[in-house]
Amino acid sequence: MKVPFLWLPPVYDELGGALDEAFRRVMRSGWFILGDEVRAWEEEFARDCGAAHCVGVASGLDALTLALRAWEIGAGDEVIVPSNTYIATWLAASHVGARPVPVEPDEATYNIDPARIEAAITPRTRAIIPVHLYGQAADMGPIMEIARRRGLHVLEDAAQAAGARHRGRRAGTLGHAAAFSFYPGKNLGAFGDGGAVVSDDAAFIERVRRLGNYGSLVKYRNDVKGFNSRLDELQAALLRARLPSLDEWNRRRERVARRYLDGLRGTSLALPVVADGNEHTWHLFVVRSPRRDALQAALDAHGVGTLIHYPVPPHLQPAYAELRLGRGAFPVSEAIHASVLSLPMWPHLADAQVDYVIERVAEAAR
């Protein structure tokens, strides 16, 4: 048997009728940028998150970057970011001219540790970007309390967490604003790149919208020096067709995760931990092993696809060599990046496929 890490064709197998209709609707309209589909999508996604407002943008990275720009964060400022994350979180701070200031994670959840944030704050700190890594919300209560006391903005990086909940509230409503990615492999994926910013702050959302549309809200009137970052009509229509399935497909992911947790208990692996009050969306099912590379090779030999999220922490990437944060600077993150392995996780995995993965993993990780 072969079990790919991710396989997207079943999305069309299940939703082909709705996706075809969405495609035809856009083609027949003759309108492809900033039309009715984007407006409807923004309303529907904001409502799904429990937020007041949403603006569609071109990617998750643009969502993060435009949100920071809308708060006028730039050169000379600092932004608190997790040391354990995908590099996009850091890039957003860098792209506005700010300095990313890394903070180590909680070893149980891999999310930023609120207890370490205070020590990283300086007079130049303007914002905190907690990442809801792998689909589990960060511990937002203490983060928001720190931000309130220090007068900081909090931008949720919810790229992996569409549909996640923290103490009954959806990801996207836990900070002052949130950035989402609709990269095809996400739980709520487009069929190309896409992203969104959500917030209850109407004035902030208007600034993001203006920045993403060449600095313009009225055609040919440019109020600021903006960018071209817009969710297009076709992707918006396709996302509208997928949105009603998000919660059900997240429940399917949870069933797969529960079977993994039950089947792999007693192995040598460190298994995922769900923090109290969290509803995990299981964008990724990540285990840890001191023999990660050997485990990955053994699974590959038996047709089980895996990926490493992520092999190199941002502070050790060549892109951030100028920060001079060498090996040993963030030992918790470095240990995580050296030992994590993501198992197959998608909502259409068959029981037989899940059983096969469990058998092969348990065999290789005794």
Tab-separated table of C-alpha atoms in Angstrom:
chain	number	residue	atom	x	y	z
A	1	MET	CA	0.000	0.000	0.000
A	2	LYS	CA	1.076	3.589	-0.649
A	3	VAL	CA	-0.208	6.436	1.535
A	4	PRO	CA	0.792	9.891	0.288
A	5	PHE	CA	1.460	12.619	2.802
A	6	LEU	CA	-1.289	14.700	1.171
A	7	TRP	CA	-3.590	13.965	-1.758
A	8	LEU	CA	-5.856	16.722	-3.055
A	9	PRO	CA	-7.916	15.149	-5.905
A	10	PRO	CA	-10.598	13.878	-3.426
A	11	VAL	CA	-11.529	17.523	-2.835
A	12	TYR	CA	-12.849	17.651	-6.376
A	13	ASP	CA	-14.333	14.163	-6.141
A	14	GLU	CA	-16.525	15.330	-3.249
A	15	LEU	CA	-17.216	18.952	-4.203
A	16	GLY	CA	-16.894	18.845	-7.977
A	17	GLY	CA	-20.447	20.012	-8.644
A	18	ALA	CA	-20.153	23.065	-6.399
A	19	LEU	CA	-16.664	23.876	-7.681
A	20	ASP	CA	-17.766	23.585	-11.322
A	21	GLU	CA	-20.699	25.879	-10.661
A	22	ALA	CA	-18.436	28.420	-8.955
A	23	PHE	CA	-16.085	28.344	-11.951
A	24	ARG	CA	-18.938	28.782	-14.438
A	25	ARG	CA	-20.424	31.631	-12.384
A	26	VAL	CA	-17.181	33.602	-12.598
A	27	MET	CA	-16.568	32.807	-16.261
A	28	ARG	CA	-20.074	33.896	-17.211
A	29	SER	CA	-19.832	37.104	-15.201
A	30	GLY	CA	-16.852	38.401	-17.157
A	31	TRP	CA	-15.583	40.031	-13.944
A	32	PHE	CA	-12.345	38.698	-12.470
A	33	ILE	CA	-10.964	41.240	-9.977
A	34	LEU	CA	-12.711	42.795	-6.934
A	35	GLY	CA	-16.258	41.817	-7.783
A	36	ASP	CA	-19.277	40.174	-6.186
A	37	GLU	CA	-17.528	36.875	-5.422
A	38	VAL	CA	-14.809	38.543	-3.338
A	39	ARG	CA	-17.355	40.694	-1.515
A	40	ALA	CA	-19.517	37.667	-0.738
A	41	TRP	CA	-16.510	35.589	0.310
A	42	GLU	CA	-15.291	38.288	2.689
A	43	GLU	CA	-18.699	38.471	4.351
A	44	GLU	CA	-19.028	34.689	4.611
A	45	PHE	CA	-15.521	34.086	5.941
A	46	ALA	CA	-15.791	36.905	8.493
A	47	ARG	CA	-19.073	35.397	9.686
A	48	ASP	CA	-17.522	31.919	9.885
A	49	CYS	CA	-14.671	33.275	12.020
A	50	GLY	CA	-17.033	35.290	14.204
A	51	ALA	CA	-15.308	38.509	13.150
A	52	ALA	CA	-16.899	41.711	11.920
A	53	HIS	CA	-14.743	42.281	8.853
A	54	CYS	CA	-12.537	40.489	6.333
A	55	VAL	CA	-10.431	41.548	3.361
A	56	GLY	CA	-9.106	39.055	0.831
A	57	VAL	CA	-5.456	39.347	-0.232
A	58	ALA	CA	-3.071	37.451	-2.480
A	59	SER	CA	-1.366	35.192	0.087
A	60	GLY	CA	-0.883	34.446	3.752
A	61	LEU	CA	2.436	36.302	3.771
A	62	ASP	CA	0.760	39.367	2.273
A	63	ALA	CA	-1.948	39.130	4.943
A	64	LEU	CA	0.693	39.308	7.686
A	65	THR	CA	2.692	42.051	5.965
A	66	LEU	CA	-0.247	44.297	5.086
A	67	ALA	CA	-1.627	44.014	8.619
A	68	LEU	CA	1.672	45.235	10.063
A	69	ARG	CA	1.801	48.066	7.517
A	70	ALA	CA	-1.764	49.055	8.394
A	71	TRP	CA	-0.564	49.550	11.984
A	72	GLU	CA	2.304	51.668	10.606
A	73	ILE	CA	4.931	49.291	11.936
A	74	GLY	CA	8.225	49.806	10.153
A	75	ALA	CA	11.890	50.709	10.350
A	76	GLY	CA	13.265	50.816	13.881
A	77	ASP	CA	10.370	48.790	15.311
A	78	GLU	CA	10.487	45.269	16.728
A	79	VAL	CA	7.949	42.475	16.372
A	80	ILE	CA	7.818	39.477	18.718
A	81	VAL	CA	7.674	36.236	16.691
A	82	PRO	CA	7.969	32.554	17.595
A	83	SER	CA	11.409	31.020	17.169
A	84	ASN	CA	9.576	27.834	16.113
A	85	THR	CA	7.545	28.649	13.019
A	86	TYR	CA	7.575	28.778	9.242
A	87	ILE	CA	9.764	31.630	8.021
A	88	ALA	CA	6.799	33.626	6.638
A	89	THR	CA	6.039	34.918	10.142
A	90	TRP	CA	9.520	36.438	10.351
A	91	LEU	CA	9.454	37.660	6.753
A	92	ALA	CA	6.375	39.780	7.417
A	93	ALA	CA	8.254	41.759	10.061
A	94	SER	CA	11.302	42.066	7.824
A	95	HIS	CA	9.286	43.198	4.805
A	96	VAL	CA	7.940	46.230	6.677
A	97	GLY	CA	11.446	47.098	7.855
A	98	ALA	CA	11.000	45.891	11.436
A	99	ARG	CA	13.227	43.466	13.331
A	100	PRO	CA	11.795	40.036	14.206
A	101	VAL	CA	12.527	39.207	17.853
A	102	PRO	CA	12.225	35.428	18.429
A	103	VAL	CA	10.725	33.818	21.536
A	104	GLU	CA	11.022	30.109	22.324
A	105	PRO	CA	7.977	27.771	22.309
A	106	ASP	CA	6.212	25.721	24.924
A	107	GLU	CA	7.647	22.217	24.441
A	108	ALA	CA	4.267	20.494	24.783
A	109	THR	CA	2.325	22.438	22.130
A	110	TYR	CA	5.237	23.910	20.093
A	111	ASN	CA	3.475	27.300	20.200
A	112	ILE	CA	5.088	30.482	21.514
A	113	ASP	CA	5.511	30.396	25.301
A	114	PRO	CA	3.737	33.419	26.836
A	115	ALA	CA	5.958	33.188	29.924
A	116	ARG	CA	8.987	34.095	27.778
A	117	ILE	CA	7.468	37.042	25.913
A	118	GLU	CA	7.848	39.726	28.556
A	119	ALA	CA	11.637	39.372	28.667
A	120	ALA	CA	11.840	39.969	24.895
A	121	ILE	CA	9.925	43.264	24.946
A	122	THR	CA	11.884	46.497	24.564
A	123	PRO	CA	10.843	50.134	24.069
A	124	ARG	CA	10.903	49.433	20.318
A	125	THR	CA	8.427	46.517	20.453
A	126	ARG	CA	5.216	47.273	18.572
A	127	ALA	CA	3.499	43.922	18.023
A	128	ILE	CA	3.331	40.230	18.871
A	129	ILE	CA	2.604	37.595	16.216
A	130	PRO	CA	1.585	34.319	17.901
A	131	VAL	CA	1.330	31.434	15.437
A	132	HIS	CA	-1.398	28.800	15.821
A	133	LEU	CA	1.057	26.127	14.731
A	134	TYR	CA	-0.105	22.886	13.092
A	135	GLY	CA	-3.743	23.927	13.677
A	136	GLN	CA	-3.716	24.484	17.452
A	137	ALA	CA	-4.296	27.949	18.913
A	138	ALA	CA	-1.581	29.587	20.976
A	139	ASP	CA	-2.271	30.397	24.636
A	140	MET	CA	-3.883	33.735	23.856
A	141	GLY	CA	-5.149	34.828	27.280
A	142	PRO	CA	-1.763	35.746	28.778
A	143	ILE	CA	-0.537	37.070	25.426
A	144	MET	CA	-3.425	39.517	25.217
A	145	GLU	CA	-2.874	40.562	28.822
A	146	ILE	CA	0.787	41.334	28.103
A	147	ALA	CA	-0.258	43.291	25.013
A	148	ARG	CA	-2.851	45.260	26.989
A	149	ARG	CA	-0.346	46.255	29.656
A	150	ARG	CA	2.365	47.115	27.145
A	151	GLY	CA	0.193	48.783	24.504
A	152	LEU	CA	1.080	46.277	21.760
A	153	HIS	CA	-0.787	45.011	18.723
A	154	VAL	CA	-1.463	41.260	18.501
A	155	LEU	CA	-1.664	39.703	15.040
A	156	GLU	CA	-2.679	36.041	14.983
A	157	ASP	CA	-0.848	34.017	12.362
A	158	ALA	CA	-3.760	31.678	11.707
A	159	ALA	CA	-2.403	30.355	8.402
A	160	GLN	CA	-2.722	26.748	9.614
A	161	ALA	CA	-5.753	27.181	11.850
A	162	ALA	CA	-8.934	27.879	9.869
A	163	GLY	CA	-11.750	26.582	12.061
A	164	ALA	CA	-9.679	26.165	15.239
A	165	ARG	CA	-11.184	27.224	18.555
A	166	HIS	CA	-9.657	28.480	21.788
A	167	ARG	CA	-11.949	28.524	24.818
A	168	GLY	CA	-14.983	28.552	22.550
A	169	ARG	CA	-13.817	31.304	20.192
A	170	ARG	CA	-12.636	30.833	16.633
A	171	ALA	CA	-9.078	31.536	15.596
A	172	GLY	CA	-9.197	34.948	13.985
A	173	THR	CA	-11.045	36.602	16.869
A	174	LEU	CA	-8.462	36.038	19.603
A	175	GLY	CA	-6.153	38.986	18.865
A	176	HIS	CA	-6.593	42.447	17.409
A	177	ALA	CA	-6.434	40.993	13.889
A	178	ALA	CA	-5.586	37.708	12.193
A	179	ALA	CA	-3.916	36.607	8.982
A	180	PHE	CA	-5.004	33.480	7.092
A	181	SER	CA	-3.478	31.550	4.214
A	182	PHE	CA	-5.480	29.588	1.637
A	183	TYR	CA	-2.519	27.776	0.106
A	184	PRO	CA	-3.921	24.599	-1.526
A	185	GLY	CA	-2.664	22.249	1.199
A	186	LYS	CA	-4.391	24.157	4.007
A	187	ASN	CA	-7.552	22.849	5.692
A	188	LEU	CA	-9.397	25.559	3.771
A	189	GLY	CA	-7.348	25.672	0.600
A	190	ALA	CA	-7.810	27.580	-2.622
A	191	PHE	CA	-6.662	26.299	-6.016
A	192	GLY	CA	-3.676	28.619	-6.052
A	193	ASP	CA	-2.488	31.207	-3.544
A	194	GLY	CA	-4.778	33.355	-1.450
A	195	GLY	CA	-5.059	34.925	1.967
A	196	ALA	CA	-7.204	37.099	4.204
A	197	VAL	CA	-7.047	39.520	7.108
A	198	VAL	CA	-9.913	39.533	9.612
A	199	SER	CA	-10.627	41.950	12.444
A	200	ASP	CA	-13.414	43.712	14.309
A	201	ASP	CA	-11.682	47.048	13.615
A	202	ALA	CA	-13.353	48.567	10.548
A	203	ALA	CA	-10.819	51.378	10.156
A	204	PHE	CA	-7.925	48.918	10.283
A	205	ILE	CA	-9.548	46.673	7.648
A	206	GLU	CA	-10.075	49.710	5.421
A	207	ARG	CA	-6.364	50.509	5.664
A	208	VAL	CA	-5.456	46.913	4.749
A	209	ARG	CA	-7.863	47.010	1.818
A	210	ARG	CA	-6.414	50.297	0.565
A	211	LEU	CA	-2.826	49.080	0.910
A	212	GLY	CA	-3.590	45.879	-1.010
A	213	ASN	CA	-5.220	47.767	-3.895
A	214	TYR	CA	-2.421	50.114	-4.960
A	215	GLY	CA	-3.218	52.441	-2.061
A	216	SER	CA	-6.682	53.072	-3.469
A	217	LEU	CA	-10.291	52.697	-2.348
A	218	VAL	CA	-11.646	54.772	-5.246
A	219	LYS	CA	-10.425	53.905	-8.742
A	220	TYR	CA	-7.538	56.062	-9.935
A	221	ARG	CA	-7.316	57.886	-6.621
A	222	ASN	CA	-4.270	56.653	-4.698
A	223	ASP	CA	-4.135	57.854	-1.118
A	224	VAL	CA	-0.975	55.972	-0.089
A	225	LYS	CA	1.817	54.034	-1.790
A	226	GLY	CA	0.176	50.644	-1.897
A	227	PHE	CA	0.682	47.177	-3.355
A	228	ASN	CA	-1.093	44.773	-5.656
A	229	SER	CA	-2.373	42.064	-3.290
A	230	ARG	CA	-5.941	41.047	-4.044
A	231	LEU	CA	-7.808	37.774	-3.796
A	232	ASP	CA	-9.170	37.197	-7.287
A	233	GLU	CA	-12.786	36.425	-8.142
A	234	LEU	CA	-12.170	32.830	-9.189
A	235	GLN	CA	-10.334	31.870	-6.002
A	236	ALA	CA	-13.001	33.616	-3.930
A	237	ALA	CA	-15.759	31.663	-5.692
A	238	LEU	CA	-13.939	28.357	-5.208
A	239	LEU	CA	-13.311	29.128	-1.546
A	240	ARG	CA	-17.018	29.890	-1.115
A	241	ALA	CA	-17.755	26.407	-2.474
A	242	ARG	CA	-15.342	24.848	0.043
A	243	LEU	CA	-16.199	26.873	3.154
A	244	PRO	CA	-19.394	24.948	4.094
A	245	SER	CA	-17.315	21.740	4.328
A	246	LEU	CA	-14.605	23.182	6.589
A	247	ASP	CA	-15.990	22.040	9.938
A	248	GLU	CA	-16.918	18.566	8.703
A	249	TRP	CA	-13.519	18.048	7.114
A	250	ASN	CA	-11.829	19.257	10.309
A	251	ARG	CA	-13.882	16.669	12.217
A	252	ARG	CA	-12.628	14.000	9.815
A	253	ARG	CA	-9.074	15.131	10.489
A	254	GLU	CA	-9.734	14.866	14.214
A	255	ARG	CA	-10.958	11.281	13.796
A	256	VAL	CA	-7.732	10.420	11.969
A	257	ALA	CA	-5.716	12.132	14.711
A	258	ARG	CA	-7.535	10.187	17.449
A	259	ARG	CA	-6.759	6.917	15.702
A	260	TYR	CA	-3.103	7.904	15.404
A	261	LEU	CA	-2.968	8.872	19.088
A	262	ASP	CA	-4.560	5.597	20.188
A	263	GLY	CA	-2.541	3.430	17.812
A	264	LEU	CA	0.856	5.007	18.506
A	265	ARG	CA	0.583	5.225	22.266
A	266	GLY	CA	3.328	3.115	23.804
A	267	THR	CA	5.815	3.706	20.988
A	268	SER	CA	9.020	5.687	21.445
A	269	LEU	CA	7.474	8.731	19.768
A	270	ALA	CA	6.495	11.976	21.453
A	271	LEU	CA	2.883	12.466	20.362
A	272	PRO	CA	0.971	15.747	19.933
A	273	VAL	CA	-0.577	17.356	23.015
A	274	VAL	CA	-3.810	19.352	22.821
A	275	ALA	CA	-3.892	22.150	25.399
A	276	ASP	CA	-6.948	22.604	27.622
A	277	GLY	CA	-9.600	24.735	25.964
A	278	ASN	CA	-8.355	24.091	22.422
A	279	GLU	CA	-10.141	22.493	19.485
A	280	HIS	CA	-7.281	21.434	17.219
A	281	THR	CA	-7.885	21.406	13.455
A	282	TRP	CA	-5.030	18.920	12.818
A	283	HIS	CA	-3.657	20.725	9.821
A	284	LEU	CA	-0.607	18.597	10.600
A	285	PHE	CA	-0.094	15.549	12.809
A	286	VAL	CA	3.461	15.977	14.080
A	287	VAL	CA	5.406	13.421	16.102
A	288	ARG	CA	8.932	13.671	17.491
A	289	SER	CA	11.649	11.058	17.395
A	290	PRO	CA	15.369	11.213	18.258
A	291	ARG	CA	15.805	8.941	15.213
A	292	ARG	CA	13.663	11.081	12.939
A	293	ASP	CA	15.672	10.639	9.743
A	294	ALA	CA	15.815	6.865	10.120
A	295	LEU	CA	12.090	6.773	10.856
A	296	GLN	CA	11.322	8.833	7.776
A	297	ALA	CA	13.489	6.568	5.613
A	298	ALA	CA	11.785	3.432	6.957
A	299	LEU	CA	8.336	4.855	6.258
A	300	ASP	CA	9.341	5.960	2.777
A	301	ALA	CA	10.525	2.409	2.053
A	302	HIS	CA	7.020	1.165	2.924
A	303	GLY	CA	5.182	3.767	0.824
A	304	VAL	CA	4.192	6.113	3.658
A	305	GLY	CA	4.699	9.769	2.761
A	306	THR	CA	5.978	12.165	5.409
A	307	LEU	CA	7.311	15.709	5.575
A	308	ILE	CA	9.360	17.698	8.076
A	309	HIS	CA	7.716	20.891	9.354
A	310	TYR	CA	10.293	22.385	9.489
A	311	PRO	CA	13.870	21.130	9.005
A	312	VAL	CA	15.674	24.434	9.706
A	313	PRO	CA	14.474	27.083	12.191
A	314	PRO	CA	14.298	30.649	10.864
A	315	HIS	CA	17.240	31.901	12.914
A	316	LEU	CA	19.541	29.376	11.185
A	317	GLN	CA	18.341	30.168	7.664
A	318	PRO	CA	20.805	32.028	5.397
A	319	ALA	CA	18.136	34.706	4.941
A	320	TYR	CA	18.651	35.751	8.582
A	321	ALA	CA	22.412	35.457	8.791
A	322	GLU	CA	22.628	39.199	9.498
A	323	LEU	CA	20.964	38.668	12.896
A	324	ARG	CA	23.945	36.529	13.935
A	325	LEU	CA	21.768	34.124	15.879
A	326	GLY	CA	23.920	31.039	15.545
A	327	ARG	CA	23.352	27.453	16.550
A	328	GLY	CA	22.480	27.228	20.232
A	329	ALA	CA	20.723	30.604	20.327
A	330	PHE	CA	17.288	28.953	20.557
A	331	PRO	CA	17.880	25.411	21.817
A	332	VAL	CA	14.225	24.484	22.317
A	333	SER	CA	13.364	25.296	18.712
A	334	GLU	CA	16.503	23.656	17.415
A	335	ALA	CA	15.651	20.431	19.252
A	336	ILE	CA	12.111	20.524	17.832
A	337	HIS	CA	13.275	21.117	14.263
A	338	ALA	CA	15.779	18.254	14.571
A	339	SER	CA	13.182	15.697	15.674
A	340	VAL	CA	9.734	16.478	14.197
A	341	LEU	CA	8.052	14.413	11.502
A	342	SER	CA	4.596	14.983	10.018
A	343	LEU	CA	2.497	11.911	9.230
A	344	PRO	CA	-0.141	11.729	6.469
A	345	MET	CA	-3.096	13.941	7.373
A	346	TRP	CA	-6.016	14.827	5.114
A	347	PRO	CA	-9.783	14.465	5.543
A	348	HIS	CA	-10.236	11.732	2.932
A	349	LEU	CA	-7.806	9.200	4.408
A	350	ALA	CA	-9.448	5.758	4.426
A	351	ASP	CA	-9.467	3.629	7.578
A	352	ALA	CA	-7.257	1.076	5.866
A	353	GLN	CA	-4.716	3.766	5.024
A	354	VAL	CA	-4.685	5.049	8.603
A	355	ASP	CA	-4.251	1.504	9.923
A	356	TYR	CA	-1.380	0.921	7.530
A	357	VAL	CA	0.386	4.109	8.641
A	358	ILE	CA	-0.050	3.153	12.306
A	359	GLU	CA	1.340	-0.344	11.686
A	360	ARG	CA	4.363	0.913	9.785
A	361	VAL	CA	5.119	3.712	12.251
A	362	ALA	CA	4.710	1.460	15.287
A	363	GLU	CA	6.966	-1.122	13.677
A	364	ALA	CA	9.697	1.464	12.978
A	365	ALA	CA	9.409	3.311	16.306
A	366	ARG	CA	9.279	0.553	18.869
